[in-house]
Short mmCIF file of C-alpha atoms and ligand atoms in Angstrom, two decimals:
data_model
loop_
_atom_site.label_atom_id
_atom_site.label_comp_id
_atom_site.label_asym_id
_atom_site.label_seq_id
_atom_site.Cartn_x
_atom_site.Cartn_y
_atom_site.Cartn_z
CA MET A 1 98.62 -83.06 -59.60
CA LYS A 2 96.44 -86.12 -59.76
CA ILE A 3 97.84 -89.54 -58.93
CA ALA A 4 96.24 -92.63 -60.44
CA PHE A 5 96.97 -96.34 -60.37
CA ALA A 6 96.55 -98.60 -63.40
CA GLU A 7 97.52 -101.93 -64.89
CA PRO A 8 100.72 -101.77 -66.95
CA ALA A 9 100.14 -100.59 -70.53
CA THR A 10 101.94 -98.42 -73.01
CA PRO A 11 100.38 -94.94 -72.87
CA LYS A 12 99.40 -93.18 -76.10
CA SER A 13 100.80 -89.78 -75.21
CA GLY A 14 103.01 -87.97 -72.74
CA THR A 15 105.95 -89.60 -71.01
CA ILE A 16 106.48 -93.21 -70.00
CA VAL A 17 108.90 -93.58 -67.10
CA VAL A 18 110.75 -96.87 -66.82
CA GLY A 19 113.51 -98.12 -64.55
CA VAL A 20 117.08 -99.15 -65.27
CA LEU A 21 119.16 -101.01 -62.70
CA GLU A 22 122.80 -100.30 -61.95
CA ASP A 23 125.24 -101.09 -64.78
CA ARG A 24 122.64 -100.26 -67.42
CA LYS A 25 120.49 -103.31 -66.80
CA LEU A 26 117.10 -102.57 -68.32
CA SER A 27 113.95 -103.44 -66.40
CA PRO A 28 111.58 -105.76 -68.33
CA THR A 29 109.43 -102.84 -69.54
CA ALA A 30 112.47 -100.80 -70.53
CA ALA A 31 113.80 -103.81 -72.44
CA ALA A 32 110.47 -104.27 -74.23
CA LEU A 33 110.37 -100.61 -75.25
CA ASP A 34 113.95 -100.84 -76.44
CA GLU A 35 113.03 -103.80 -78.62
CA GLN A 36 109.96 -102.07 -80.03
CA SER A 37 112.09 -99.08 -80.95
CA GLY A 38 114.86 -101.02 -82.63
CA GLY A 39 117.40 -100.57 -79.85
CA ALA A 40 117.03 -96.78 -79.63
CA LEU A 41 117.01 -96.75 -75.82
CA LYS A 42 120.20 -98.73 -75.47
CA ARG A 43 121.88 -96.45 -78.01
CA ALA A 44 120.75 -93.39 -76.05
CA ILE A 45 122.15 -94.88 -72.85
CA GLU A 46 125.43 -95.79 -74.49
CA SER A 47 125.94 -92.27 -75.75
CA SER A 48 125.42 -90.85 -72.23
CA ARG A 49 126.86 -91.17 -68.75
CA PHE A 50 123.65 -92.77 -67.51
CA ASN A 51 124.47 -95.94 -65.56
CA GLY A 52 121.22 -96.75 -63.75
CA ARG A 53 122.50 -95.71 -60.33
CA LYS A 54 119.92 -94.24 -58.03
CA ASP A 55 119.10 -90.55 -58.54
CA GLU A 56 120.12 -90.70 -62.22
CA VAL A 57 117.65 -89.72 -64.93
CA LEU A 58 117.84 -89.81 -68.72
CA GLY A 59 115.10 -88.35 -70.90
CA VAL A 60 114.82 -89.67 -74.46
CA LEU A 61 112.45 -88.32 -77.09
CA ALA A 62 110.24 -91.25 -77.96
CA PRO A 63 111.47 -93.17 -80.99
CA ALA A 64 109.21 -93.08 -84.07
CA GLN A 65 107.90 -96.59 -83.42
CA LEU A 66 106.19 -95.43 -80.21
CA ALA A 67 103.11 -93.20 -80.16
CA LEU A 68 104.09 -91.25 -77.05
CA GLY A 69 106.19 -88.14 -76.53
CA ARG A 70 109.06 -89.17 -74.35
CA VAL A 71 110.68 -92.09 -72.61
CA MET A 72 112.24 -91.23 -69.27
CA LEU A 73 114.76 -93.67 -67.88
CA VAL A 74 115.27 -93.54 -64.13
CA GLY A 75 118.12 -95.15 -62.23
CA LEU A 76 117.04 -97.73 -59.66
CA GLY A 77 120.46 -98.67 -58.32
CA LYS A 78 120.54 -102.19 -56.87
CA ALA A 79 117.21 -104.05 -56.74
CA ALA A 80 117.93 -105.44 -53.25
CA ALA A 81 118.42 -101.91 -51.87
CA LEU A 82 115.02 -100.67 -53.03
CA ASP A 83 113.08 -100.04 -49.85
CA GLU A 84 110.12 -97.81 -49.03
CA ALA A 85 112.26 -94.71 -48.58
CA ALA A 86 114.06 -95.35 -51.88
CA MET A 87 110.74 -95.64 -53.72
CA GLN A 88 109.54 -92.39 -52.14
CA ARG A 89 112.69 -90.57 -53.22
CA LEU A 90 112.29 -91.98 -56.70
CA GLY A 91 108.69 -90.79 -56.91
CA GLY A 92 109.72 -87.32 -55.80
CA GLN A 93 112.54 -87.12 -58.30
CA ILE A 94 110.32 -88.26 -61.14
CA VAL A 95 107.83 -85.47 -60.41
CA ALA A 96 110.58 -82.84 -60.26
CA GLN A 97 112.08 -84.06 -63.53
CA LEU A 98 108.75 -84.18 -65.34
CA ASN A 99 107.94 -80.64 -64.22
CA SER A 100 111.32 -79.37 -65.29
CA VAL A 101 110.78 -80.64 -68.85
CA GLY A 102 107.21 -79.30 -68.93
CA GLU A 103 105.42 -82.65 -69.20
CA ILE A 104 101.67 -82.73 -68.58
CA VAL A 105 100.83 -86.43 -68.34
CA ALA A 106 103.09 -89.32 -67.47
CA ALA A 107 102.93 -92.95 -66.46
CA VAL A 108 105.52 -94.87 -64.44
CA VAL A 109 105.69 -98.58 -65.08
CA LEU A 110 106.89 -100.60 -62.10
CA ASP A 111 108.07 -104.12 -62.86
CA LYS A 112 108.69 -106.96 -60.51
CA LEU A 113 112.47 -107.11 -60.31
CA ASP A 114 114.75 -110.01 -59.39
CA GLY A 115 116.22 -109.56 -55.91
CA MET A 116 113.76 -106.87 -54.86
CA LYS A 117 112.51 -107.47 -51.31
CA LEU A 118 109.80 -104.86 -51.39
CA LYS A 119 106.40 -106.08 -52.61
CA PRO A 120 105.46 -104.52 -55.96
CA ALA A 121 102.28 -103.02 -54.46
CA ASP A 122 104.28 -101.38 -51.65
CA ALA A 123 106.81 -100.13 -54.15
CA ALA A 124 104.03 -98.52 -56.18
CA ALA A 125 102.27 -97.01 -53.15
CA ASN A 126 105.51 -95.52 -51.86
CA LEU A 127 106.48 -94.14 -55.25
CA ALA A 128 103.10 -92.42 -55.39
CA TYR A 129 103.59 -91.12 -51.83
CA GLY A 130 106.97 -89.60 -52.68
CA ALA A 131 105.51 -88.04 -55.81
CA ARG A 132 102.70 -86.51 -53.78
CA LEU A 133 105.08 -85.14 -51.11
CA ARG A 134 107.30 -83.49 -53.71
CA ALA A 135 104.43 -81.89 -55.61
CA TYR A 136 103.55 -79.64 -52.65
CA ARG A 137 103.47 -75.89 -53.27
CA PHE A 138 102.51 -72.91 -51.15
CA ASP A 139 101.26 -70.51 -53.82
CA LYS A 140 98.14 -68.93 -52.37
CA TYR A 141 99.71 -65.46 -52.33
CA ARG A 142 101.03 -65.58 -55.90
CA THR A 143 98.39 -63.84 -57.98
CA LYS A 144 100.41 -63.12 -61.10
CA GLU A 145 102.05 -66.41 -61.94
CA LYS A 146 102.22 -67.16 -65.64
CA PRO A 147 101.25 -70.66 -66.78
CA GLU A 148 104.87 -71.44 -67.63
CA GLN A 149 105.86 -70.68 -64.03
CA LYS A 150 103.41 -73.20 -62.66
CA PRO A 151 104.12 -76.93 -62.43
CA SER A 152 103.14 -78.58 -65.70
CA LEU A 153 102.43 -82.12 -64.55
CA ARG A 154 98.70 -82.79 -64.17
CA THR A 155 98.50 -86.57 -63.91
CA LEU A 156 100.95 -89.21 -62.84
CA THR A 157 99.77 -92.76 -63.34
CA VAL A 158 101.57 -95.48 -61.41
CA MET A 159 101.32 -98.74 -63.32
CA THR A 160 101.61 -102.03 -61.53
CA ARG A 161 100.13 -105.49 -61.84
CA ASP A 162 99.07 -105.23 -58.21
CA MET A 163 97.03 -102.13 -58.78
CA VAL A 164 94.34 -102.89 -56.19
CA ALA A 165 96.83 -103.60 -53.40
CA ALA A 166 98.86 -100.54 -54.39
CA LYS A 167 95.78 -98.33 -54.12
CA ARG A 168 94.98 -99.77 -50.71
CA GLY A 169 98.57 -99.27 -49.52
CA PHE A 170 98.48 -95.67 -50.70
CA GLN A 171 95.42 -94.75 -48.62
CA PRO A 172 97.12 -94.24 -45.21
CA LEU A 173 100.14 -92.69 -46.89
CA GLU A 174 97.92 -90.16 -48.59
CA LYS A 175 96.47 -89.26 -45.18
CA ILE A 176 99.95 -88.66 -43.83
CA ALA A 177 100.77 -86.52 -46.88
CA GLU A 178 97.65 -84.41 -46.22
CA ALA A 179 98.82 -83.90 -42.64
CA VAL A 180 102.33 -82.98 -43.82
CA PHE A 181 100.78 -80.43 -46.19
CA PHE A 182 98.67 -78.97 -43.39
CA THR A 183 101.83 -78.46 -41.33
CA ARG A 184 103.74 -77.01 -44.30
CA ASP A 185 100.88 -74.58 -44.97
CA LEU A 186 100.81 -73.39 -41.35
CA VAL A 187 104.57 -72.94 -41.22
CA SER A 188 104.54 -71.01 -44.52
CA GLU A 189 101.83 -68.53 -43.47
CA PRO A 190 103.12 -65.08 -42.57
CA ALA A 191 102.69 -63.78 -39.03
CA ASN A 192 100.17 -61.08 -40.00
CA VAL A 193 97.80 -63.90 -40.95
CA LEU A 194 98.86 -66.61 -38.52
CA TYR A 195 98.94 -65.58 -34.86
CA PRO A 196 97.90 -67.41 -31.69
CA GLU A 197 94.15 -67.07 -32.23
CA THR A 198 94.22 -68.07 -35.90
CA LEU A 199 96.65 -70.92 -35.28
CA ALA A 200 94.30 -72.19 -32.56
CA GLU A 201 91.46 -71.95 -35.10
CA ALA A 202 93.50 -74.08 -37.50
CA ALA A 203 93.94 -76.70 -34.77
CA ARG A 204 90.21 -76.60 -34.11
CA THR A 205 89.51 -77.81 -37.66
CA LEU A 206 90.76 -81.24 -36.55
CA ARG A 207 87.49 -81.66 -34.64
CA LYS A 208 85.77 -82.77 -37.82
CA GLN A 209 88.22 -85.67 -37.95
CA GLY A 210 87.41 -86.80 -34.41
CA VAL A 211 90.16 -85.02 -32.47
CA ASP A 212 89.08 -83.35 -29.19
CA VAL A 213 90.35 -79.78 -29.25
CA GLU A 214 90.32 -77.38 -26.30
CA VAL A 215 91.57 -73.83 -26.55
CA LEU A 216 92.63 -72.12 -23.32
CA ASP A 217 92.65 -68.33 -23.26
CA GLU A 218 94.70 -65.91 -21.21
CA ARG A 219 92.35 -65.93 -18.24
CA GLN A 220 92.39 -69.70 -17.98
CA MET A 221 96.18 -69.79 -18.26
CA ARG A 222 96.52 -67.14 -15.59
CA LYS A 223 94.35 -69.25 -13.30
CA LEU A 224 96.65 -72.21 -13.91
CA GLY A 225 99.64 -70.07 -13.00
CA MET A 226 101.38 -70.10 -16.38
CA GLY A 227 103.51 -67.05 -15.66
CA ALA A 228 106.36 -68.16 -17.94
CA LEU A 229 104.25 -68.50 -21.08
CA LEU A 230 102.20 -65.39 -20.32
CA GLY A 231 105.32 -63.30 -19.75
CA VAL A 232 106.43 -63.99 -23.32
CA GLY A 233 103.06 -63.00 -24.76
CA GLN A 234 102.51 -59.85 -22.71
CA GLY A 235 104.18 -57.49 -25.18
CA SER A 236 101.93 -58.45 -28.05
CA ALA A 237 98.56 -57.09 -29.14
CA ARG A 238 97.71 -60.69 -30.03
CA PRO A 239 96.57 -62.67 -26.98
CA PRO A 240 98.22 -66.05 -26.31
CA ARG A 241 96.51 -69.43 -26.48
CA LEU A 242 97.20 -72.95 -25.26
CA VAL A 243 95.69 -75.69 -27.38
CA VAL A 244 95.10 -79.22 -26.12
CA MET A 245 94.33 -81.89 -28.70
CA GLN A 246 93.38 -85.47 -27.89
CA TRP A 247 93.13 -88.45 -30.21
CA LYS A 248 91.65 -91.46 -28.44
CA GLY A 249 92.13 -94.32 -30.84
CA ALA A 250 93.39 -97.13 -28.58
CA SER A 251 91.24 -100.16 -29.36
CA LYS A 252 91.04 -101.81 -25.92
CA ALA A 253 91.56 -99.37 -23.10
CA LYS A 254 90.16 -96.02 -24.17
CA SER A 255 91.67 -94.69 -20.98
CA ALA A 256 95.18 -96.06 -21.64
CA GLN A 257 97.93 -93.62 -20.64
CA PRO A 258 98.54 -91.39 -23.62
CA LEU A 259 101.70 -90.46 -25.48
CA ALA A 260 102.20 -86.71 -25.38
CA PHE A 261 103.64 -84.28 -27.91
CA ILE A 262 104.32 -80.67 -27.03
CA GLY A 263 105.09 -77.90 -29.51
CA LYS A 264 106.62 -74.43 -29.38
CA GLY A 265 104.25 -72.06 -31.13
CA VAL A 266 105.87 -68.64 -31.24
CA THR A 267 103.96 -67.19 -34.18
CA PHE A 268 106.59 -64.48 -34.53
CA ASP A 269 109.81 -64.06 -32.60
CA THR A 270 111.21 -60.53 -32.75
CA GLY A 271 113.32 -61.37 -29.72
CA GLY A 272 111.20 -59.00 -27.63
CA ILE A 273 113.12 -56.26 -25.79
CA SER A 274 116.31 -58.29 -26.45
CA ILE A 275 115.46 -57.59 -30.08
CA LYS A 276 116.93 -59.54 -32.98
CA PRO A 277 118.85 -57.91 -35.86
CA ALA A 278 116.68 -56.94 -38.87
CA ASP A 279 118.51 -59.15 -41.34
CA GLY A 280 116.82 -62.52 -41.55
CA MET A 281 114.21 -61.69 -38.94
CA TRP A 282 111.54 -62.74 -41.45
CA ASP A 283 112.52 -66.34 -40.75
CA MET A 284 110.95 -65.99 -37.34
CA LYS A 285 107.50 -66.44 -38.87
CA TRP A 286 108.31 -70.15 -38.73
CA ASP A 287 109.14 -70.11 -35.03
CA MET A 288 105.82 -71.91 -34.53
CA GLY A 289 107.12 -74.94 -36.47
CA GLY A 290 107.04 -77.26 -33.45
CA SER A 291 103.38 -76.53 -32.82
CA ALA A 292 102.51 -77.03 -36.49
CA VAL A 293 104.20 -80.44 -36.40
CA VAL A 294 102.12 -81.44 -33.38
CA ILE A 295 98.94 -80.34 -35.19
CA GLY A 296 100.00 -82.24 -38.31
CA LEU A 297 100.81 -85.33 -36.28
CA MET A 298 97.34 -85.32 -34.70
CA LYS A 299 95.85 -84.94 -38.17
CA ALA A 300 97.87 -87.86 -39.50
CA LEU A 301 96.81 -90.10 -36.60
CA ALA A 302 93.16 -89.16 -37.00
CA GLY A 303 93.39 -89.48 -40.78
CA ARG A 304 94.60 -93.04 -40.64
CA LYS A 305 92.60 -93.86 -37.47
CA ALA A 306 95.67 -94.86 -35.47
CA LYS A 307 94.99 -97.29 -32.63
CA VAL A 308 96.63 -95.24 -29.91
CA ASN A 309 95.87 -92.50 -27.38
CA VAL A 310 97.79 -89.32 -28.01
CA VAL A 311 97.63 -85.80 -26.63
CA GLY A 312 99.11 -82.74 -28.27
CA VAL A 313 99.75 -79.56 -26.30
CA ILE A 314 100.90 -76.39 -28.04
CA GLY A 315 101.77 -73.04 -26.48
CA LEU A 316 100.97 -70.15 -28.80
CA VAL A 317 102.38 -66.65 -28.29
CA GLU A 318 103.81 -63.76 -30.25
CA ASN A 319 107.11 -62.37 -28.90
CA MET A 320 107.02 -58.59 -29.40
CA PRO A 321 108.76 -55.55 -27.91
CA SER A 322 106.37 -52.91 -26.60
CA GLY A 323 105.47 -50.87 -23.54
CA THR A 324 103.91 -53.94 -21.99
CA ALA A 325 106.66 -56.39 -22.95
CA GLN A 326 108.65 -58.18 -20.29
CA ARG A 327 112.09 -56.80 -19.55
CA PRO A 328 115.47 -58.50 -19.15
CA GLY A 329 115.80 -59.19 -15.45
CA ASP A 330 112.10 -59.80 -14.85
CA ILE A 331 111.33 -62.77 -12.63
CA VAL A 332 108.26 -64.86 -13.48
CA THR A 333 106.63 -67.75 -11.65
CA SER A 334 105.94 -70.80 -13.80
CA MET A 335 103.05 -73.20 -13.35
CA SER A 336 105.47 -75.65 -11.69
CA GLY A 337 106.04 -73.09 -8.95
CA GLN A 338 109.66 -72.59 -10.00
CA THR A 339 110.65 -68.95 -10.46
CA ILE A 340 112.55 -67.97 -13.61
CA GLU A 341 114.85 -65.02 -14.10
CA VAL A 342 114.36 -63.82 -17.68
CA LEU A 343 117.78 -62.43 -18.59
CA ASN A 344 117.15 -62.50 -22.33
CA THR A 345 113.66 -62.08 -23.75
CA ASP A 346 114.82 -63.80 -26.95
CA ALA A 347 115.21 -67.11 -25.11
CA GLU A 348 111.40 -67.28 -25.11
CA GLY A 349 110.67 -70.73 -26.54
CA ARG A 350 111.87 -72.47 -23.39
CA LEU A 351 109.60 -70.22 -21.30
CA VAL A 352 106.58 -71.24 -23.36
CA LEU A 353 107.53 -74.91 -23.19
CA ALA A 354 108.20 -74.77 -19.43
CA ASP A 355 104.50 -74.22 -18.78
CA ALA A 356 103.26 -76.41 -21.64
CA LEU A 357 105.40 -79.37 -20.47
CA TRP A 358 104.44 -78.96 -16.83
CA TYR A 359 100.73 -78.66 -17.66
CA CYS A 360 100.90 -81.71 -19.92
CA GLN A 361 102.50 -84.08 -17.41
CA ASP A 362 100.40 -82.71 -14.55
CA ARG A 363 97.07 -83.19 -16.33
CA PHE A 364 97.63 -86.30 -18.45
CA LYS A 365 100.28 -88.39 -16.64
CA PRO A 366 101.57 -89.44 -20.08
CA LYS A 367 103.66 -92.54 -20.80
CA LEU A 368 106.20 -90.27 -22.40
CA MET A 369 106.57 -86.71 -23.68
CA VAL A 370 108.28 -85.51 -26.85
CA ASP A 371 108.57 -81.79 -27.43
CA LEU A 372 109.45 -80.10 -30.70
CA ALA A 373 110.81 -76.60 -30.93
CA THR A 374 112.76 -74.27 -33.18
CA LEU A 375 114.63 -73.56 -29.99
CA THR A 376 118.19 -72.47 -30.67
CA GLY A 377 120.37 -70.98 -33.37
CA ALA A 378 123.17 -73.01 -31.76
CA ILE A 379 121.71 -76.29 -33.02
CA ILE A 380 122.07 -74.97 -36.58
CA ILE A 381 125.73 -74.25 -35.88
CA ALA A 382 126.19 -77.75 -34.44
CA LEU A 383 124.24 -79.87 -36.92
CA GLY A 384 123.23 -77.70 -39.89
CA SER A 385 120.03 -78.86 -41.54
CA GLU A 386 121.06 -82.52 -41.86
CA ASN A 387 119.95 -83.57 -38.38
CA ALA A 388 117.61 -82.34 -35.70
CA GLY A 389 119.10 -82.22 -32.22
CA LEU A 390 117.72 -84.92 -29.95
CA PHE A 391 117.94 -84.69 -26.16
CA SER A 392 116.45 -87.29 -23.88
CA ASN A 393 116.43 -88.60 -20.33
CA ASP A 394 115.50 -92.08 -21.63
CA ASP A 395 117.78 -94.25 -23.80
CA GLU A 396 115.04 -96.45 -25.21
CA LEU A 397 112.96 -93.46 -26.23
CA ALA A 398 115.99 -91.81 -27.84
CA THR A 399 116.84 -94.96 -29.80
CA ARG A 400 113.28 -95.36 -31.04
CA LEU A 401 113.18 -91.78 -32.27
CA ILE A 402 116.52 -92.10 -34.04
CA GLU A 403 115.39 -95.32 -35.74
CA ALA A 404 112.06 -93.81 -36.81
CA GLY A 405 113.92 -90.82 -38.22
CA LYS A 406 116.18 -93.11 -40.25
CA ALA A 407 113.19 -94.98 -41.66
CA VAL A 408 111.47 -91.85 -42.98
CA GLY A 409 114.51 -89.78 -43.88
CA GLU A 410 114.20 -87.32 -40.98
CA ALA A 411 117.50 -87.74 -39.18
CA CYS A 412 118.11 -86.93 -35.51
CA TRP A 413 121.43 -86.76 -33.74
CA ARG A 414 121.57 -87.35 -30.01
CA MET A 415 123.12 -84.60 -27.94
CA PRO A 416 124.19 -84.83 -24.30
CA LEU A 417 122.48 -83.81 -21.09
CA GLY A 418 124.16 -83.73 -17.70
CA GLU A 419 124.37 -82.20 -14.27
CA SER A 420 127.27 -79.92 -15.11
CA TYR A 421 125.23 -78.36 -17.94
CA ASP A 422 122.23 -78.14 -15.67
CA LYS A 423 124.19 -76.12 -13.11
CA MET A 424 124.87 -73.48 -15.76
CA MET A 425 121.20 -72.51 -15.57
CA ASP A 426 121.16 -71.74 -11.84
CA SER A 427 120.18 -68.14 -11.15
CA ASP A 428 121.42 -65.84 -8.39
CA ALA A 429 118.01 -64.25 -8.05
CA ALA A 430 115.52 -67.04 -8.82
CA ASP A 431 115.30 -70.84 -9.09
CA VAL A 432 116.55 -70.90 -12.67
CA LYS A 433 117.57 -68.39 -15.35
CA ASN A 434 116.59 -68.58 -19.02
CA ILE A 435 120.10 -68.20 -20.47
CA SER A 436 123.42 -69.48 -19.20
CA GLY A 437 125.19 -66.23 -19.94
CA GLY A 438 127.78 -67.68 -22.30
CA ARG A 439 127.52 -68.99 -25.85
CA GLU A 440 128.93 -72.41 -25.03
CA ALA A 441 126.66 -75.42 -25.54
CA GLY A 442 123.65 -73.18 -26.20
CA SER A 443 121.39 -76.00 -27.37
CA VAL A 444 122.32 -78.21 -24.43
CA THR A 445 121.68 -75.56 -21.81
CA ALA A 446 118.32 -74.82 -23.44
CA ALA A 447 117.44 -78.52 -23.16
CA GLN A 448 118.60 -78.56 -19.54
CA PHE A 449 116.24 -75.70 -18.84
CA LEU A 450 113.36 -77.71 -20.33
CA GLN A 451 114.28 -80.77 -18.30
CA ARG A 452 113.56 -78.85 -15.11
CA PHE A 453 109.90 -78.87 -16.15
CA VAL A 454 109.38 -82.51 -17.15
CA ASN A 455 109.09 -83.82 -13.60
CA GLY A 456 110.90 -87.09 -14.29
CA VAL A 457 108.60 -88.30 -17.08
CA PRO A 458 110.38 -90.17 -19.93
CA TRP A 459 110.99 -87.25 -22.26
CA ALA A 460 112.71 -86.25 -25.46
CA HIS A 461 113.28 -82.82 -26.93
CA LEU A 462 113.77 -82.28 -30.65
CA ASP A 463 115.45 -78.99 -31.50
CA ILE A 464 114.21 -78.49 -35.07
CA ALA A 465 115.58 -74.97 -35.67
CA GLY A 466 117.77 -76.31 -38.48
CA THR A 467 115.30 -78.67 -40.12
CA THR A 468 111.97 -76.80 -40.12
CA TRP A 469 112.73 -74.67 -43.17
CA SER A 470 114.81 -75.77 -46.12
CA LYS A 471 116.69 -73.57 -48.59
CA LYS A 472 116.99 -76.28 -51.23
CA ASP A 473 114.80 -78.94 -52.81
CA ALA A 474 115.15 -82.51 -51.58
CA PRO A 475 113.56 -85.55 -53.26
CA THR A 476 110.37 -85.58 -51.18
CA VAL A 477 110.61 -82.08 -49.70
CA PRO A 478 110.48 -79.01 -51.91
CA LYS A 479 112.31 -76.02 -50.47
CA GLY A 480 110.46 -74.06 -47.80
CA ALA A 481 108.50 -75.54 -44.92
CA THR A 482 109.50 -79.18 -44.44
CA ALA A 483 107.08 -80.45 -41.75
CA PHE A 484 110.10 -82.29 -40.33
CA GLY A 485 108.80 -84.40 -37.46
CA VAL A 486 105.32 -85.32 -38.68
CA ARG A 487 106.44 -88.40 -40.57
CA LEU A 488 109.05 -89.26 -37.97
CA LEU A 489 106.59 -89.23 -35.07
CA ASP A 490 103.83 -90.94 -37.02
CA HIS A 491 106.26 -93.76 -37.79
CA PHE A 492 107.54 -93.82 -34.20
CA ILE A 493 103.98 -94.30 -32.96
CA ALA A 494 103.04 -96.88 -35.61
CA GLU A 495 106.14 -98.96 -34.90
CA HIS A 496 105.90 -99.14 -31.11
CA TYR A 497 102.61 -98.02 -29.63
CA GLU A 498 99.72 -99.20 -31.78
CA ARG A 499 97.84 -102.43 -31.43
N1 BES B 1 113.57 -68.98 -32.31
C1 BES B 1 114.90 -68.76 -31.89
C2 BES B 1 115.87 -69.84 -32.38
C3 BES B 1 116.08 -69.88 -33.86
C4 BES B 1 117.11 -69.17 -34.45
C5 BES B 1 115.29 -70.69 -34.66
C6 BES B 1 117.31 -69.23 -35.82
C7 BES B 1 115.50 -70.75 -36.02
C8 BES B 1 116.50 -70.03 -36.60
C9 BES B 1 114.96 -68.73 -30.36
O1 BES B 1 113.84 -68.23 -29.73
C10 BES B 1 116.11 -67.85 -29.99
O2 BES B 1 116.03 -66.69 -30.25
N2 BES B 1 117.12 -68.42 -29.38
C11 BES B 1 118.27 -67.70 -29.00
C12 BES B 1 118.65 -68.13 -27.61
C13 BES B 1 119.70 -67.26 -26.97
C14 BES B 1 119.11 -65.89 -26.65
C15 BES B 1 120.17 -67.93 -25.70
C16 BES B 1 119.37 -68.01 -29.97
O3 BES B 1 119.47 -69.16 -30.44
O4 BES B 1 120.12 -67.10 -30.33
MN1 MN B 2 113.94 -66.10 -29.55
ZN1 ZN B 3 112.06 -68.36 -30.77
#
């Protein structure tokens, strides 16, 4: 789908999309079209339940007086409540609606509305952004799709008087959308195609955008003492990798302490010797979601040339059962020096992150660390897919992440940490064990385990097991891989750490 910007005009074909405010108040363009068509739009509204509330849509075949095919009325709700997120949702919903009716070309006319705080150019740019985000598809493996199964919409033109400013405002947003798509693509790839080496290759492509990318192999990780990460990978025919990405965009001090983002990259999680049940195991191809978000975040920052220093560290392994796999009861030594009793080989994400977190703080002395991981099934039980679980040892960091999540529609809910939970991870045989032994507070105890490897650095952990993959369409996120976290963290950085 192509997105264009233009001055307002009545198109000669296809669909014109115009807004209606709550209580059936027509926007200026809607009112003009209604007049041109002898009141046909108002009559259509009156014979329907359409009120103009947000998320409402009413399609009307274009009256004879107009040359085009269809008029689509979209609810705007209250003008004062139209913010960036609302415009993005609107753009996404318009795309979905146009595809569902089989439209090929359409133009949205955005008027300046009384009481609207958002600048018209920002409104247009964000509508276009939402449209772009919703139009994503992962269809590279569908070789037999009939034309009628493909999305119909080819061009969406966003019409606004401030066309030049709208185009300019759309530029960084388009870069973020590209990064979101990169993450969604990686998360969608099956594990026979995407494994540690190929995922590292994908990260390496960021070099052409100015990101430093280093790929550590098994030998280098062994030398560093990463026994926790290596233990997880040892059952697989696919060798593990650790990828370090650096974006140095800070304008003044190129050496300024970086922000650090760490991702779990288990390219497939069978559970290992503590094997998972067959039903639903296919979902574990997206157990590398955290690492894909870190890659996408680096791409977004490079794409919009963010004025900040950021490092991304991702631990990439495949968790397989085999003759070389680690066994329940094995004791491994992590890079931190702490020994870990591996009682359940399916609690592998925390083992990967233990070494990735330790390595990151040890090498980079970051201002803060945020890790992302599809870490526990328990977080899905606690929060469903409406919120990611947020754990942090720093209140300000936690608040900033929650606020950023609200702004972009990626919600996080703070969960507790505490000494009594921490104690549950003490082992009889080693310094720490990788499961508590009970099912209680499974997401909290996992976070407590991670905290033993952050060495006091301001840190937050996002458990994204419930938000990485979606079973239903949302306005700006079609079902499937969501890339939850890319937009949140990009916004978090833009709001607080760039200058
Ligand atoms: N990758 C899983 C968590 C997961 C489950 C993500 C479902 C997405 C959907 C993780 O490695 C895991 O297996 N966790 C175990 C931990 C348990 C053994 C303590 C779990 O949640 O069951
Ligand atoms: Mn697991
Ligand atoms: Zn896992």
